[in-house]
Short mmCIF file of C-alpha atoms in Angstrom, two decimals:
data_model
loop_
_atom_site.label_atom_id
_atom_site.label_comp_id
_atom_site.label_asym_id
_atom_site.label_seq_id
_atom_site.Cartn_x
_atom_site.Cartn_y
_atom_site.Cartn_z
CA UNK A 1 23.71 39.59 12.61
CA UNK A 2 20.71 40.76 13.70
CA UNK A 3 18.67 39.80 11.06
CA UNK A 4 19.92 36.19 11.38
CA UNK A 5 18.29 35.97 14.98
CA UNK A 6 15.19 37.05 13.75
CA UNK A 7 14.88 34.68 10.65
CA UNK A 8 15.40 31.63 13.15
CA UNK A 9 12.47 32.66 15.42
CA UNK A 10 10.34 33.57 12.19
CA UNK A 11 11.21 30.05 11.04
CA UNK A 12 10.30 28.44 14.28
CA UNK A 13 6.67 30.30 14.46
CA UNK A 14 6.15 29.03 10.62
CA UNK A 15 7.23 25.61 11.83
CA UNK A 16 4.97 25.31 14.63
CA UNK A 17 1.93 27.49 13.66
CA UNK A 18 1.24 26.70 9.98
CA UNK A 19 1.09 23.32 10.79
CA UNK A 20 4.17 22.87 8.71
CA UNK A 21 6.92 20.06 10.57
CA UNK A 22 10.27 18.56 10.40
CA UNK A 23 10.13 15.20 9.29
CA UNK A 24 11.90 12.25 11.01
CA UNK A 25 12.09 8.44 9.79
CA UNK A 26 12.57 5.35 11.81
CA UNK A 27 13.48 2.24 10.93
CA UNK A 28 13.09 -1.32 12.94
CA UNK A 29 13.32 -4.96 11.87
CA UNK A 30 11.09 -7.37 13.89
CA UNK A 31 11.63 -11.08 13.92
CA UNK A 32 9.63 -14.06 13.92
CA UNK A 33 10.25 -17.98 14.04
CA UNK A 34 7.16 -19.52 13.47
CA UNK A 35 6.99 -23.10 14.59
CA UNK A 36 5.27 -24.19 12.08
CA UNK A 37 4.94 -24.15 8.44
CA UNK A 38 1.86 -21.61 8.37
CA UNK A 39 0.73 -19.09 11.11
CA UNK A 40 -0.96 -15.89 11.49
CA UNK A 41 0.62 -13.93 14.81
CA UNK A 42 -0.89 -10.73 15.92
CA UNK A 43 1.95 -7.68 16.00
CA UNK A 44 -0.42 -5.22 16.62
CA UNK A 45 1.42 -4.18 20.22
CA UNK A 46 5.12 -4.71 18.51
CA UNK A 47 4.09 -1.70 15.81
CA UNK A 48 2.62 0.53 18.58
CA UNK A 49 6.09 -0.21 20.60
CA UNK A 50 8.01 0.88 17.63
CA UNK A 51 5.79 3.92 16.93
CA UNK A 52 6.27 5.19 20.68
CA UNK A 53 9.91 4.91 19.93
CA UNK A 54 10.31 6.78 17.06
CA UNK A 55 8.28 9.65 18.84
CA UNK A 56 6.38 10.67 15.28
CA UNK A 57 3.02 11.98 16.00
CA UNK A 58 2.11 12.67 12.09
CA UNK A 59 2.59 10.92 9.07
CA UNK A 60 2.71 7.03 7.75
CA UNK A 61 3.76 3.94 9.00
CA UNK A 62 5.19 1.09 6.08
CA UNK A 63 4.67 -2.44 7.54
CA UNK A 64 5.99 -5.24 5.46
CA UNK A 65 7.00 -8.82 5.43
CA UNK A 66 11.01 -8.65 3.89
CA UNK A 67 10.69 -12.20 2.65
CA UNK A 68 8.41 -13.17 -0.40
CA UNK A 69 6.43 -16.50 1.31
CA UNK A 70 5.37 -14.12 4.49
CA UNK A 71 2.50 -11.63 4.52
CA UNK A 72 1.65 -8.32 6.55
CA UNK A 73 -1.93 -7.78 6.34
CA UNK A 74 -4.65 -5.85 8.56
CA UNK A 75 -8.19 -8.17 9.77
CA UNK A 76 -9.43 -9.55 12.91
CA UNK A 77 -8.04 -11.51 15.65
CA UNK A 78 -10.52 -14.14 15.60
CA UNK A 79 -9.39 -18.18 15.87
CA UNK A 80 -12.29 -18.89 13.75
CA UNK A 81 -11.78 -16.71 10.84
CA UNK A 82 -8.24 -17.67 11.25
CA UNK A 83 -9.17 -21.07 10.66
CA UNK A 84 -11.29 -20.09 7.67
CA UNK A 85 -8.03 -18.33 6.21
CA UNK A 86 -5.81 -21.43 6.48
CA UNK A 87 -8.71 -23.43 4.29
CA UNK A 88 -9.34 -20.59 2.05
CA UNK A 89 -5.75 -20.18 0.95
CA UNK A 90 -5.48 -24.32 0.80
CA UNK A 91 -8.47 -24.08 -2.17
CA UNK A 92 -7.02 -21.20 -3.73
CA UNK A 93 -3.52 -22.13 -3.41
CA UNK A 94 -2.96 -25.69 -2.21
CA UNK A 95 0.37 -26.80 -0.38
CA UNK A 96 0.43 -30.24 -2.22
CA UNK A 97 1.26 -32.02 -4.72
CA UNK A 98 4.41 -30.55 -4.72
CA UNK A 99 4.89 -31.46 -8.29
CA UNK A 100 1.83 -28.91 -9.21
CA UNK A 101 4.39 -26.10 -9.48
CA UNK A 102 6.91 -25.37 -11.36
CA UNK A 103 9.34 -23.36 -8.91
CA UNK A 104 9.26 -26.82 -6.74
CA UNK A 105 12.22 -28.10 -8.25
CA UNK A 106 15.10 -27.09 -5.18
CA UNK A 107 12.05 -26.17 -3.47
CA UNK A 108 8.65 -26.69 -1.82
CA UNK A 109 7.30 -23.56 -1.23
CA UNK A 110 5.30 -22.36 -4.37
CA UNK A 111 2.21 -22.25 -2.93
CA UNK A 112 3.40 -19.47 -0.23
CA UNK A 113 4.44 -17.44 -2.30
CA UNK A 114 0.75 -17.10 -4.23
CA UNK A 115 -0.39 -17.37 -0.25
CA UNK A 116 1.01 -14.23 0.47
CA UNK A 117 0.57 -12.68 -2.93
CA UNK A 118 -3.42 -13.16 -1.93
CA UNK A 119 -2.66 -11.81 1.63
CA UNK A 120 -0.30 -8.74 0.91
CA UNK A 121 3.03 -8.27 1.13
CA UNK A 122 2.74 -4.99 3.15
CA UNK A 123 0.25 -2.43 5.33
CA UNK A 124 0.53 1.46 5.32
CA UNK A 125 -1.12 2.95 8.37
CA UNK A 126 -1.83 6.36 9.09
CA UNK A 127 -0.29 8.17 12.30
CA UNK A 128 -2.46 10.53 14.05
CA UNK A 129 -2.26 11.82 17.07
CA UNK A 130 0.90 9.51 17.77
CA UNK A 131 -1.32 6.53 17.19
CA UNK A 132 -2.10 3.87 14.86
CA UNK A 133 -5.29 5.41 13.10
CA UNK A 134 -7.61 2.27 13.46
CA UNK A 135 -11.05 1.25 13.02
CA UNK A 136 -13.02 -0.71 15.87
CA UNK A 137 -11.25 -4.17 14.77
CA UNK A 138 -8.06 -3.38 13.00
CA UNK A 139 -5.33 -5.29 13.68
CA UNK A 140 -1.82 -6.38 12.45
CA UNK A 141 -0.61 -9.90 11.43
CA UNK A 142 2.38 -11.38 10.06
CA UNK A 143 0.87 -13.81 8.19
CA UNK A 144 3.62 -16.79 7.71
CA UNK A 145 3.49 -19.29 4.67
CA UNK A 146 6.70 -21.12 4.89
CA UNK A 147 7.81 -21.02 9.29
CA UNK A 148 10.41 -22.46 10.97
CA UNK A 149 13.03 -20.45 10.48
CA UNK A 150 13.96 -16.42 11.30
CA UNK A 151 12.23 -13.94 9.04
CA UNK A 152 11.61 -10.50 9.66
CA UNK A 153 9.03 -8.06 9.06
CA UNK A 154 10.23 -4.11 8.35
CA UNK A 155 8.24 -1.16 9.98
CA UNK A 156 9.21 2.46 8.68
CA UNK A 157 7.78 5.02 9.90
CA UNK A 158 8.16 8.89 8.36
CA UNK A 159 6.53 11.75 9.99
CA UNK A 160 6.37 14.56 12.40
CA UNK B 1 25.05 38.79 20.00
CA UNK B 2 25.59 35.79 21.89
CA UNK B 3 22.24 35.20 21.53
CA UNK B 4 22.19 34.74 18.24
CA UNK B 5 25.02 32.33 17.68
CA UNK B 6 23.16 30.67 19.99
CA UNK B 7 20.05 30.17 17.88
CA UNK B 8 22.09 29.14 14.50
CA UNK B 9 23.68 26.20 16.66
CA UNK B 10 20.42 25.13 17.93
CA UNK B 11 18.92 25.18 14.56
CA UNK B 12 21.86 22.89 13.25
CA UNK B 13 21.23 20.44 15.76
CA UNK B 14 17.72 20.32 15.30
CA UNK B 15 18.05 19.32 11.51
CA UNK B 16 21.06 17.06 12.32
CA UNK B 17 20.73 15.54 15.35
CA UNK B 18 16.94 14.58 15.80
CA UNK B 19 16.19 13.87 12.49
CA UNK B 20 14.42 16.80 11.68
CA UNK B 21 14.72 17.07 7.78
CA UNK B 22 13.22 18.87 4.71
CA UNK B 23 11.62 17.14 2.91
CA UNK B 24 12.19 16.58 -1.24
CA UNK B 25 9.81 15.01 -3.86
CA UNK B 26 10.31 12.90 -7.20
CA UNK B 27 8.42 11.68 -9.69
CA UNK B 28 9.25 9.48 -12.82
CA UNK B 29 7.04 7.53 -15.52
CA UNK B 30 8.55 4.27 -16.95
CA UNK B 31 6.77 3.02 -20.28
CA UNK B 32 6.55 -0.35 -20.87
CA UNK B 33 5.16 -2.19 -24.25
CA UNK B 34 5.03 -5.96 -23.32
CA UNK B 35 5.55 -8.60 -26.55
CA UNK B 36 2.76 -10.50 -25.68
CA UNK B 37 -0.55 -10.14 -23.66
CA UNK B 38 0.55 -11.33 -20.04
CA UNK B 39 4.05 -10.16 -18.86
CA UNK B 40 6.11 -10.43 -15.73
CA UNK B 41 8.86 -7.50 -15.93
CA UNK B 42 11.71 -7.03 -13.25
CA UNK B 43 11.99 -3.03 -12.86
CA UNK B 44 14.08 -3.33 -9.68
CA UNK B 45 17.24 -1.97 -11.86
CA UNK B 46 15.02 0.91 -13.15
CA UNK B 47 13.47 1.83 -10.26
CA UNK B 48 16.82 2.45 -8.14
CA UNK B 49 17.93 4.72 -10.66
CA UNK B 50 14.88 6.58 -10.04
CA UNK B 51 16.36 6.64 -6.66
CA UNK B 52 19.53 7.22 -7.05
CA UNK B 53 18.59 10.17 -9.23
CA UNK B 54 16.21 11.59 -6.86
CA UNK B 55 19.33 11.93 -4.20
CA UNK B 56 16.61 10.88 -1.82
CA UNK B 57 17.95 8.84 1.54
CA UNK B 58 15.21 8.36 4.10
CA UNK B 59 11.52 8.46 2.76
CA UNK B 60 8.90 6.37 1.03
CA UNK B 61 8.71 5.23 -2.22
CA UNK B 62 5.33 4.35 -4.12
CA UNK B 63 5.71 2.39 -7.49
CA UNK B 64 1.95 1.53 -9.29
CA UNK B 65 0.97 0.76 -12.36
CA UNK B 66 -0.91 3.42 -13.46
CA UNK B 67 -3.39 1.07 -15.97
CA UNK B 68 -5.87 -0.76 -14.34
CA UNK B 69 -5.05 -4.18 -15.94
CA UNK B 70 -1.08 -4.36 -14.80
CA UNK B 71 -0.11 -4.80 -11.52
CA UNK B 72 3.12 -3.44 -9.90
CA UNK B 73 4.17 -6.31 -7.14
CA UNK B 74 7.07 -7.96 -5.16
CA UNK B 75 8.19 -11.51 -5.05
CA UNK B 76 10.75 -13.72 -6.60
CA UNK B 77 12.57 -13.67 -9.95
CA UNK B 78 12.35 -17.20 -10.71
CA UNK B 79 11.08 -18.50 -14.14
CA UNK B 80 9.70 -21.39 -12.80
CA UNK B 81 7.35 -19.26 -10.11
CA UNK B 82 6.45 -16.89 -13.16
CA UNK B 83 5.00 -20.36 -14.73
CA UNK B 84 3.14 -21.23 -11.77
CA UNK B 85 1.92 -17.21 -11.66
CA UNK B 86 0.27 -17.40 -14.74
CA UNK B 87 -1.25 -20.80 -14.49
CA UNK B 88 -2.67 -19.83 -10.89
CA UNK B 89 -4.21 -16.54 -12.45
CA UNK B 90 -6.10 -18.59 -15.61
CA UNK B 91 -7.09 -20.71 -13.29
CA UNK B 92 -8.35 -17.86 -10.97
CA UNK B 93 -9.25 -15.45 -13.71
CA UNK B 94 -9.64 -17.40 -16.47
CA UNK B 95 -8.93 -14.89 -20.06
CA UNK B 96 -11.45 -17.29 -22.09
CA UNK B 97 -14.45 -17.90 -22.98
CA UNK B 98 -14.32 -14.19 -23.21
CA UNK B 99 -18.61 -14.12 -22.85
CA UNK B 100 -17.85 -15.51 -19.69
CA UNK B 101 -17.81 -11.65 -18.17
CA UNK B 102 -20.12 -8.65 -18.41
CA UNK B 103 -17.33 -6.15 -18.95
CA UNK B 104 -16.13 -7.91 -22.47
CA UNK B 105 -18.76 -6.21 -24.77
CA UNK B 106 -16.69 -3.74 -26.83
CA UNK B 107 -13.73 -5.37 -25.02
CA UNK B 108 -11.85 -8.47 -24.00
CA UNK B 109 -9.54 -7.58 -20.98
CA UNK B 110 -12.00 -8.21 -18.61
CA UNK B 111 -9.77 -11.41 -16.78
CA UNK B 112 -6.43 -8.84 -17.11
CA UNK B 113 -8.78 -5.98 -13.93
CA UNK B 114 -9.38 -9.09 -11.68
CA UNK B 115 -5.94 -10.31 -12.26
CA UNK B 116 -4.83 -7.50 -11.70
CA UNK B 117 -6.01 -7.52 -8.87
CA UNK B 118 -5.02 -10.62 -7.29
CA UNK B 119 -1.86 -9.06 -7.94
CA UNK B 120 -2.08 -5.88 -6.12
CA UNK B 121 -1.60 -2.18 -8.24
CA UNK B 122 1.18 -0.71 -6.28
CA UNK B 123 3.73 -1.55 -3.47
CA UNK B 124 5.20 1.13 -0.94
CA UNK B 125 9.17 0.60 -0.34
CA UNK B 126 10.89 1.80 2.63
CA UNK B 127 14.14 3.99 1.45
CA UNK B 128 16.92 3.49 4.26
CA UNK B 129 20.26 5.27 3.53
CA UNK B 130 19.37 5.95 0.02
CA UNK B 131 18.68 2.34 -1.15
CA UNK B 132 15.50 0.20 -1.50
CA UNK B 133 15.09 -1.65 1.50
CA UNK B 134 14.76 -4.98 0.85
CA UNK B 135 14.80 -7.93 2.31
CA UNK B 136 17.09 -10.94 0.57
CA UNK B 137 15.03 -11.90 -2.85
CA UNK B 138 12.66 -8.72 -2.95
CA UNK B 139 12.30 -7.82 -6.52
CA UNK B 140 9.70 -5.33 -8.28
CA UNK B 141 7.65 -6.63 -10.72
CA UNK B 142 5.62 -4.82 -13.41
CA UNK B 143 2.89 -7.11 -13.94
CA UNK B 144 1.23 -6.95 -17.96
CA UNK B 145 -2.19 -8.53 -18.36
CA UNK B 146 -3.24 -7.04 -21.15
CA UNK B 147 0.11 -5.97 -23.31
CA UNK B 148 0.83 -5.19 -27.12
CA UNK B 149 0.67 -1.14 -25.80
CA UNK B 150 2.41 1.05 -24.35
CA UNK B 151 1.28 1.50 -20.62
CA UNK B 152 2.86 3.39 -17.60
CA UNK B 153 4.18 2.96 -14.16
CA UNK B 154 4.50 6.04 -12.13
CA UNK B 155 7.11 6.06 -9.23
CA UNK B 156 6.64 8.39 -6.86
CA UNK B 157 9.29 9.30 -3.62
CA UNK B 158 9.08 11.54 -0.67
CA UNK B 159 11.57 11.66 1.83
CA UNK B 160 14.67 13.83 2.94
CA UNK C 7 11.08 46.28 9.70
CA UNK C 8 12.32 45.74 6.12
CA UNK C 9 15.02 43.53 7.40
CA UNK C 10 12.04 40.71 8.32
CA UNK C 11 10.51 41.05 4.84
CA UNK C 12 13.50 40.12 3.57
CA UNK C 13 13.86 37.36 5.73
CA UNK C 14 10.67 35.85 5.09
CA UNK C 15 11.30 36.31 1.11
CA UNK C 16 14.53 34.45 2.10
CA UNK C 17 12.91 31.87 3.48
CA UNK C 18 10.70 31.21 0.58
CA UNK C 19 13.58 30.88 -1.47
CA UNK C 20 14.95 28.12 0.49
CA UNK C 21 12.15 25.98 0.64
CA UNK C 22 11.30 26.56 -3.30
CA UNK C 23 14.91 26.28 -5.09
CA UNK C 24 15.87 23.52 -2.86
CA UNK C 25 13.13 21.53 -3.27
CA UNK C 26 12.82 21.14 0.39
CA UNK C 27 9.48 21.74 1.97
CA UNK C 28 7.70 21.90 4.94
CA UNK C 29 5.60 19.22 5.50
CA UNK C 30 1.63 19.18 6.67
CA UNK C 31 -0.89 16.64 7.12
CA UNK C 32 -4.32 16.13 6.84
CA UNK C 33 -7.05 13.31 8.01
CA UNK C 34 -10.60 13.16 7.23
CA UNK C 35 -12.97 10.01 7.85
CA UNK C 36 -15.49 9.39 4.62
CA UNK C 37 -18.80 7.65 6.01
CA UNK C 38 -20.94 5.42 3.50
CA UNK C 39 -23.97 3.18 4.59
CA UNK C 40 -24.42 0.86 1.73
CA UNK C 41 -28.35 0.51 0.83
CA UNK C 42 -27.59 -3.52 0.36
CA UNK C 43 -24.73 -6.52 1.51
CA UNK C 44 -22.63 -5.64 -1.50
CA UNK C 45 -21.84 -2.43 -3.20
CA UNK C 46 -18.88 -0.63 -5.32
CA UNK C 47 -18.97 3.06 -4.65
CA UNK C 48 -16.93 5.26 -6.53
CA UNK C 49 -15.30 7.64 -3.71
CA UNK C 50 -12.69 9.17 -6.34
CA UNK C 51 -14.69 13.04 -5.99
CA UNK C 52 -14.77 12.99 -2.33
CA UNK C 53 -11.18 12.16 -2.28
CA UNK C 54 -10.46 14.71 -4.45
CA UNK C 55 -12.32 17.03 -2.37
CA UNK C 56 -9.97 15.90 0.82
CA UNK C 57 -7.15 17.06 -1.35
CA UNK C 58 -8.22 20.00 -2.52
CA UNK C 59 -9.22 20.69 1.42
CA UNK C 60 -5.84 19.86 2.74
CA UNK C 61 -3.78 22.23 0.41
CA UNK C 62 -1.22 19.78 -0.47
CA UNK C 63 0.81 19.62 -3.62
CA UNK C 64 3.23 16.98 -3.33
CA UNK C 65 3.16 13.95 -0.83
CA UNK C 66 1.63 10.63 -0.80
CA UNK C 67 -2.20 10.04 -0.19
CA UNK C 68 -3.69 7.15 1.53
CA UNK C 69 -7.04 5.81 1.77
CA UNK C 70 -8.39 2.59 3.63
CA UNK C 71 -11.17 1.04 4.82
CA UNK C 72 -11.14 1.41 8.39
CA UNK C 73 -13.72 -1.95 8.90
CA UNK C 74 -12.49 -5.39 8.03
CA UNK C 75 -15.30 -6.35 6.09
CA UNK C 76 -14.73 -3.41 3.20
CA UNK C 77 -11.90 -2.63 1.24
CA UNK C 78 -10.71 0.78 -1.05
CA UNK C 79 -9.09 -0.57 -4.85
CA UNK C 80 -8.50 1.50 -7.55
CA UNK C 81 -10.18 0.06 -11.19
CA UNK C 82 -12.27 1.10 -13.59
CA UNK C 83 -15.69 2.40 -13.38
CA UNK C 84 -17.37 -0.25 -15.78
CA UNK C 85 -21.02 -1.59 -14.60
CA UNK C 86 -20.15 -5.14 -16.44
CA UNK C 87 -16.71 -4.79 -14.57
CA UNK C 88 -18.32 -4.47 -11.21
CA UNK C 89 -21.21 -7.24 -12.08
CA UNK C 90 -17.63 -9.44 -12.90
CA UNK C 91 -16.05 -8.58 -9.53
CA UNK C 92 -19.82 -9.73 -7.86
CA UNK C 93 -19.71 -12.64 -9.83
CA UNK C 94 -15.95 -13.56 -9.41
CA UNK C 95 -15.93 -12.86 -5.57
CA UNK C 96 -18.70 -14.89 -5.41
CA UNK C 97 -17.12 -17.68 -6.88
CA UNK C 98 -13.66 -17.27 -4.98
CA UNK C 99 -15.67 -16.81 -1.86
CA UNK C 100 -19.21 -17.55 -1.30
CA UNK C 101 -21.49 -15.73 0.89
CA UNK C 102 -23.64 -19.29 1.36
CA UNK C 103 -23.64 -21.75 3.04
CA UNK C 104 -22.53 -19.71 6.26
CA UNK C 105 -21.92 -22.66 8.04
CA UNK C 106 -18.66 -23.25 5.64
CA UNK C 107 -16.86 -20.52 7.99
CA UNK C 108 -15.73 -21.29 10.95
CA UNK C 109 -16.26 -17.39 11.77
CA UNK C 110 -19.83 -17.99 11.29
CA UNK C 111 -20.78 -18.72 14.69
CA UNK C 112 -22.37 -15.33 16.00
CA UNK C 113 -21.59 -13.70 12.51
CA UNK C 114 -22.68 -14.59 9.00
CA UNK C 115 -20.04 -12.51 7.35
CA UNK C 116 -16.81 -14.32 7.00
CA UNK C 117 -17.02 -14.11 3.33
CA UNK C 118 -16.35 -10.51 3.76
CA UNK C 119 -13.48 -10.66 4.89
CA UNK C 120 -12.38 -12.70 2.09
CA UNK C 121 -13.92 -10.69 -0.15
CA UNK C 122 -11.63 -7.73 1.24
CA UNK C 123 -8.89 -9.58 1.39
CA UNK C 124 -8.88 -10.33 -2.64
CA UNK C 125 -9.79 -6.60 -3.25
CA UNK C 126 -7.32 -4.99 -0.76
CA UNK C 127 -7.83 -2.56 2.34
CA UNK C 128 -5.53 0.34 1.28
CA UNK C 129 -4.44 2.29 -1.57
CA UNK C 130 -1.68 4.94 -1.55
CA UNK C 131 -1.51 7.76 -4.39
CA UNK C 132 0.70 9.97 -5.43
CA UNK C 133 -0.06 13.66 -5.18
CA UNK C 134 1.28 16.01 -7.97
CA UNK C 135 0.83 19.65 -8.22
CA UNK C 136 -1.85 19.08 -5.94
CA UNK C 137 -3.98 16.42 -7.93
CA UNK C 138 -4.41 12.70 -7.33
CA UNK C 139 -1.81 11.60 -10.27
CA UNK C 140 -3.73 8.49 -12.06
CA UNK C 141 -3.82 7.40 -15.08
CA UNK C 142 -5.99 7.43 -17.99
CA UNK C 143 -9.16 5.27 -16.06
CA UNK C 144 -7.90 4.90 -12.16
CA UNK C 145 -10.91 5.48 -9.84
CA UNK C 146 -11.43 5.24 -6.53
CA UNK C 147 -13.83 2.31 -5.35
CA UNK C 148 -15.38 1.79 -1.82
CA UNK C 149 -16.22 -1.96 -1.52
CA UNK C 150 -18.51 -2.84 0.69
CA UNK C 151 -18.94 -6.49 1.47
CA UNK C 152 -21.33 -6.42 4.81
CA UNK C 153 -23.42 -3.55 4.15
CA UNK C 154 -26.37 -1.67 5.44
CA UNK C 155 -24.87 -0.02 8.19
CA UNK C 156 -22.69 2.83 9.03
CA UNK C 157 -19.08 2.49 7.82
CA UNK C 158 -15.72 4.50 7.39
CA UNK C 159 -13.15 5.24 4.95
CA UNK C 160 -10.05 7.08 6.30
CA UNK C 161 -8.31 9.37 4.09
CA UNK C 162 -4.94 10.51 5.30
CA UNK C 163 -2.48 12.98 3.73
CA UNK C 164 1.44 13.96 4.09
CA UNK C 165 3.40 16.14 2.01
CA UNK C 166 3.46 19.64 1.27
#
């Protein structure tokens, strides 16, 4: 029985010197009502909040949009590249006529799905140090195509 | 010898009760040989067996397309939205005149690597008590621009 | 003595049969200074160098820009290609006139953060017996889209 005490604390000094871990996983859904039909909102602070939770110091963080006319993308929180964004995607991928797309038959919301599919459905960020590993002007948005009504984004983290 | 019944307990509720878990890898190829040149394939069915087979629970899952002229993507499985996908991406990334790009000299796939990448090469999916975690019409794509031969996707999980 | 050999062999046992492992990660920070506005640098040897460095085997790998004005893609490393991608992103998103941005109003690089946006921040790659696992012609591409200074890539990875 001996031997069995030992193996534990050998198995704790491999854990914790060799830089080997245990790994944990968190989970969180975050929702958003956008009150209007397109809208970029910052959730920079929301991910850090749900990073402190989980406790994970190491590893990767998986932030995505759950619905297929929303986007989770990483750029700058500026109003006037936001602005350039909202005209962009309207050349690219206009709103109307309606009758330009085929999936507009029930709906209206073809063009927000090829919105986000420009934007990116999800972000994977590294976690260092028990912090989002970020350049000087990285920073979060859920990027919404089709608002005014409750969708969620998803944020998994797995790590140390 | 207290001691050391001690230290088994504490070692169970480390791995049980905080999450602490070891980890377990997987990795599958699925082969595709699309009909025509441009394809849109739903692989959500053959993807979750991947899962399911990897016994995996908690953890990551990477799916890409492991040629640089498919994409691996999520949205909608709606015929009329895969009409308005591929008349968004000839308009974007036109296929023809095929002198129109540099890259077409011995080749002609040249629209199929920007299309691609309009697309995106690979999505990351959270695994939450051993299933894809989606949100309501999530669906994997693989995502042929330049078919008629067999090409790969690699999916890829980590987790406990 | 002997009985703590044993253990340790135990161990080992454990963690290979079971295909559970103990998990490590690594983070390194690539820097590039681009000689012009726009560049593709292929960054796939340094990455592999980060793996190699870390030790890891299995686990995911990901790489991102860590400025908003850059992105990391995987394609093919084709000089008519990358002349395309020039002339495409051009197209999509012109450099000139700068006063077409609204972001334009201390900056003149709003297009580059279009530009990234098309091409991506991020990619994630599997690692397999301790190689990036691509197929036949992935590479890894550093896109720089406001060049001629000092810029970072992150490379980040978890597994064994």
């Amino acid at each position: 029985m001996s031997i069995i005490t030992y193996d534990i604390i050998q198995h704790v000094i491999i854990f914790g010197k060799e830089r080997g871990f245990k790994m944990k996983s968190y989970r969180k859904e975050l929702w958003f009502k956008a009150d209007r039909r397109r809208k970029l909102i910052n959730i920079t602070h929301q991910v850090e909040k749900c990073l402190q939770e989980s406790g994970i110091k190491e590893g990767l963080l998986l932030c995505n949009a759950m619905h297929i006319t929303a986007s989770v993308f990483i750029n700058d929180d500026e109003s006037g590249l936001h602005m350039d964004y909202e005209n962009w995607l309207e050349e690219l991928a206009p709103e109307k006529p309606y009758e330009r797309y085929n999936h507009n038959t029930y709906e209206d919301n073809a063009d927000a799905h090829l919105k986000r599919t420009i934007m990116g459905r999800e972000v994977v960020v590294a976690i260092t140090n028990g912090r989002l590993d970020f350049g000087p002007w990285e920073q979060i948005f859920y990027g919404e195509f089709d608002g005014m009504r409750n969708k969620r984004v998803l944020v998994k983290i797995i790590g140390e």
